[in-house]
PDB file of C-alpha atoms in Angstrom:
ATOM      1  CA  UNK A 242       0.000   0.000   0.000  1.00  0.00           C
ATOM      2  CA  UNK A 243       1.245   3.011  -1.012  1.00  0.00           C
ATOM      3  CA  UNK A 244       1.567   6.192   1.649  1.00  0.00           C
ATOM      4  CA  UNK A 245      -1.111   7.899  -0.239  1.00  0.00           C
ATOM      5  CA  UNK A 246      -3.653   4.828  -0.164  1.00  0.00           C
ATOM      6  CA  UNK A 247      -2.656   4.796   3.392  1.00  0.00           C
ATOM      7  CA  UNK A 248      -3.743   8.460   3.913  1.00  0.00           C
ATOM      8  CA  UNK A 249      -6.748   8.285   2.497  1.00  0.00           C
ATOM      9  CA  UNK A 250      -7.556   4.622   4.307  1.00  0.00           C
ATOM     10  CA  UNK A 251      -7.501   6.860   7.558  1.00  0.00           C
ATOM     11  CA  UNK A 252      -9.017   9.767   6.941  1.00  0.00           C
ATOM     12  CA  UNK A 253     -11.808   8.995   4.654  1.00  0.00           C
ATOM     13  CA  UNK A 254     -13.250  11.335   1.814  1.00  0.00           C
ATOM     14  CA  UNK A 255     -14.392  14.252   4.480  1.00  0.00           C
ATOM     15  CA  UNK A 256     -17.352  14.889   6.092  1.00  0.00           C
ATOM     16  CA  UNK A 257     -20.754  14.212   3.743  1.00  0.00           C
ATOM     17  CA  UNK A 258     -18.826  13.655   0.491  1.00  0.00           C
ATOM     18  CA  UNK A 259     -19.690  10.090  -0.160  1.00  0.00           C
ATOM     19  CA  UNK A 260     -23.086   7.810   0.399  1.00  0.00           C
ATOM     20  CA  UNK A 261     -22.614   7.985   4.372  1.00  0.00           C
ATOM     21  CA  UNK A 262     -21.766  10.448   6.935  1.00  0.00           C
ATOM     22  CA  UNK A 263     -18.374   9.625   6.853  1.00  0.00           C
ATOM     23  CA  UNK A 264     -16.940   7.386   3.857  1.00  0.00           C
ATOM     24  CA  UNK A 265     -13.728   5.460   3.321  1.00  0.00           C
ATOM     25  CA  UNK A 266     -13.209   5.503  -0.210  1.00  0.00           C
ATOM     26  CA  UNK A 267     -12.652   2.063  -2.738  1.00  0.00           C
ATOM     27  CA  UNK A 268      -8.925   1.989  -2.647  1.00  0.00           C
ATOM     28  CA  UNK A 269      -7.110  -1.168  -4.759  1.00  0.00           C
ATOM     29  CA  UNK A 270      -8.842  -3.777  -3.623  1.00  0.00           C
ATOM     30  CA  UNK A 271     -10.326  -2.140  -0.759  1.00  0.00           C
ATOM     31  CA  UNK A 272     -14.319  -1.739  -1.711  1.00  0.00           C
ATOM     32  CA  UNK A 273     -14.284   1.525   1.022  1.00  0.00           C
ATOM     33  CA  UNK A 274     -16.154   1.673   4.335  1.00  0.00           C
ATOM     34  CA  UNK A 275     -19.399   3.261   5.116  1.00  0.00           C
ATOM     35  CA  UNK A 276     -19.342   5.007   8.326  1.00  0.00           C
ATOM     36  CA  UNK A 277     -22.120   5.548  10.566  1.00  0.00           C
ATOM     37  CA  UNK A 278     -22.857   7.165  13.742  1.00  0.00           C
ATOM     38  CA  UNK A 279     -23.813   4.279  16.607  1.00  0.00           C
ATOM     39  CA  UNK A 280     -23.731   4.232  20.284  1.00  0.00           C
ATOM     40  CA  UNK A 281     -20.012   4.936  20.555  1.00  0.00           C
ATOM     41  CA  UNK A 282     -20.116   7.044  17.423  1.00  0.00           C
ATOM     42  CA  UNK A 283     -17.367   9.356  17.558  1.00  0.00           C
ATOM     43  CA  UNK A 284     -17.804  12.672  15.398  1.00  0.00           C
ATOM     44  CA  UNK A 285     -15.742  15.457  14.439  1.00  0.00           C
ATOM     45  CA  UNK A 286     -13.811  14.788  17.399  1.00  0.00           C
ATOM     46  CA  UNK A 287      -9.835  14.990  17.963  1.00  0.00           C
ATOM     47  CA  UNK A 288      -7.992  12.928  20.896  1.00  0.00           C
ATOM     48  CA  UNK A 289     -10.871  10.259  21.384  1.00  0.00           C
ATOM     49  CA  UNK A 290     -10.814   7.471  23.082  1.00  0.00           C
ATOM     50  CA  UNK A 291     -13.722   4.578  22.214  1.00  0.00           C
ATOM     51  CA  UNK A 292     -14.628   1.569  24.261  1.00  0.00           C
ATOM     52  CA  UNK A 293     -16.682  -1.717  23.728  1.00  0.00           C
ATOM     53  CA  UNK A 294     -20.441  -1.009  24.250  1.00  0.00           C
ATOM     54  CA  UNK A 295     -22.556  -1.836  26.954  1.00  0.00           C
ATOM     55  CA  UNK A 296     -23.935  -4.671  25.228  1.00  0.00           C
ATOM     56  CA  UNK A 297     -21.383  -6.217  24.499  1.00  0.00           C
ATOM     57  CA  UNK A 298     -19.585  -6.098  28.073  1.00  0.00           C
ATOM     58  CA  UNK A 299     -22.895  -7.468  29.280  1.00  0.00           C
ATOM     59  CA  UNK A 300     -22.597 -10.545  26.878  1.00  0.00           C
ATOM     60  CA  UNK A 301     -19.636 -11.645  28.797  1.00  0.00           C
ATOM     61  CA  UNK A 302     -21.451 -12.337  32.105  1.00  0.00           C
ATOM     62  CA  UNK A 303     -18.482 -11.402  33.807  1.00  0.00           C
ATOM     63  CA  UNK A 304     -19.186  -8.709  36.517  1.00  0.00           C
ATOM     64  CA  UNK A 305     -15.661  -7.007  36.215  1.00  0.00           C
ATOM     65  CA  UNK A 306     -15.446  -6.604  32.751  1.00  0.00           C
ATOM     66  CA  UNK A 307     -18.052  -3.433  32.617  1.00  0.00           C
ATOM     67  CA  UNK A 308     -16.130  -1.527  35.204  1.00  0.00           C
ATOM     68  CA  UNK A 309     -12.679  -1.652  33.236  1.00  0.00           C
ATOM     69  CA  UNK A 310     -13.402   0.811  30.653  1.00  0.00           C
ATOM     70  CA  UNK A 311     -14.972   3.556  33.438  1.00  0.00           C
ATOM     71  CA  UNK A 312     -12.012   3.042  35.485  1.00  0.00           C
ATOM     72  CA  UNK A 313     -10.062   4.346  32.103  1.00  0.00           C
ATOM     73  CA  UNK A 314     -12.060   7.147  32.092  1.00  0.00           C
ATOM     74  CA  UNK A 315     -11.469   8.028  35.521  1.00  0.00           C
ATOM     75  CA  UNK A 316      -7.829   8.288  34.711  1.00  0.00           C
ATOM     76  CA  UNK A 317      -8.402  10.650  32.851  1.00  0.00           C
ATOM     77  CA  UNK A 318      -8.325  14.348  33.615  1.00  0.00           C
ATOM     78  CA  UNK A 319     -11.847  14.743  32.500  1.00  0.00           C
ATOM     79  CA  UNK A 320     -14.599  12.491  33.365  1.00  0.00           C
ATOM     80  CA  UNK A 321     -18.680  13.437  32.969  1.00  0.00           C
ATOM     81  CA  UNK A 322     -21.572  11.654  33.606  1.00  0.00           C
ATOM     82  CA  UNK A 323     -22.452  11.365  29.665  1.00  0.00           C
ATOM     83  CA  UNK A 324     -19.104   9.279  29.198  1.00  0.00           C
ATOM     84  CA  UNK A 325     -20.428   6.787  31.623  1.00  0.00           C
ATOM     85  CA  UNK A 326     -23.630   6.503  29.864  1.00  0.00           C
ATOM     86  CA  UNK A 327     -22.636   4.525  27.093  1.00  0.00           C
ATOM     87  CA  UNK A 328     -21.056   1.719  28.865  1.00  0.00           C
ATOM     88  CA  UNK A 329     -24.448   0.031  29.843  1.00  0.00           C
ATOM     89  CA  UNK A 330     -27.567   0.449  27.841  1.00  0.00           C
ATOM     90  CA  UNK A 331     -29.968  -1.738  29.087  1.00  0.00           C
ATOM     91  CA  UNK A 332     -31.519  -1.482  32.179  1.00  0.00           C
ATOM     92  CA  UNK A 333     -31.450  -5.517  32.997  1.00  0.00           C
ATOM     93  CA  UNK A 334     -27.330  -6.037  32.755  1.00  0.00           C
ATOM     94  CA  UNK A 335     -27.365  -2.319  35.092  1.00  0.00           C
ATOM     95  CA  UNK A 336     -29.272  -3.927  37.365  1.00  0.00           C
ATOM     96  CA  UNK A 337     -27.416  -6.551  37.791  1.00  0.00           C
ATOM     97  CA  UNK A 338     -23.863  -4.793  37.605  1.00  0.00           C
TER      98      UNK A 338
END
């Protein structure tokens, strides 16, 4: 892969200029990406940091793995209440965690 293929791999064709809100283009063999907001969506945002989703650490069963991701955030010099938010969606796995 050449460095140019490798620039554009990583930062996509820019913000609303493909199909998606954000697009990695066809490059070689490389069809391209279609990138969509989700629950850990991360837009127009430098210096981020993105973690498994709730779901997911729920589908483990194991009680300890939720809580590794928040501690990470408390590390940090910044931690709010909306960053927390996204680490358990439903309200059954909160429960039980």
């Amino acid at each position: 892969m050449t460095l140019h293929e490798k620039v554009n791999i990583t930062t996509g064709v820019g913000w609303m200029n493909g199909l998606c809100v954000g697009s990695i283009g066809k490059i070689g063999d490389f069809p391209g990406l279609c990138l969509e907001d989700s629950p850990l969506g991360v837009r127009d945002a430098d210096f981020v940091t993105g973690f498994r989703a709730g779901i997911n650490s729920a589908s483990t069963w194991n009680r300890e793995e939720p809580y590794k991701p928040q501690r990470r955030l408390g590390q940090g010099r910044t931690c709010s209440e909306r960053k927390r938010m996204q680490f358990v969606l439903d309200w059954y796995s909160h429960r039980i965690l």
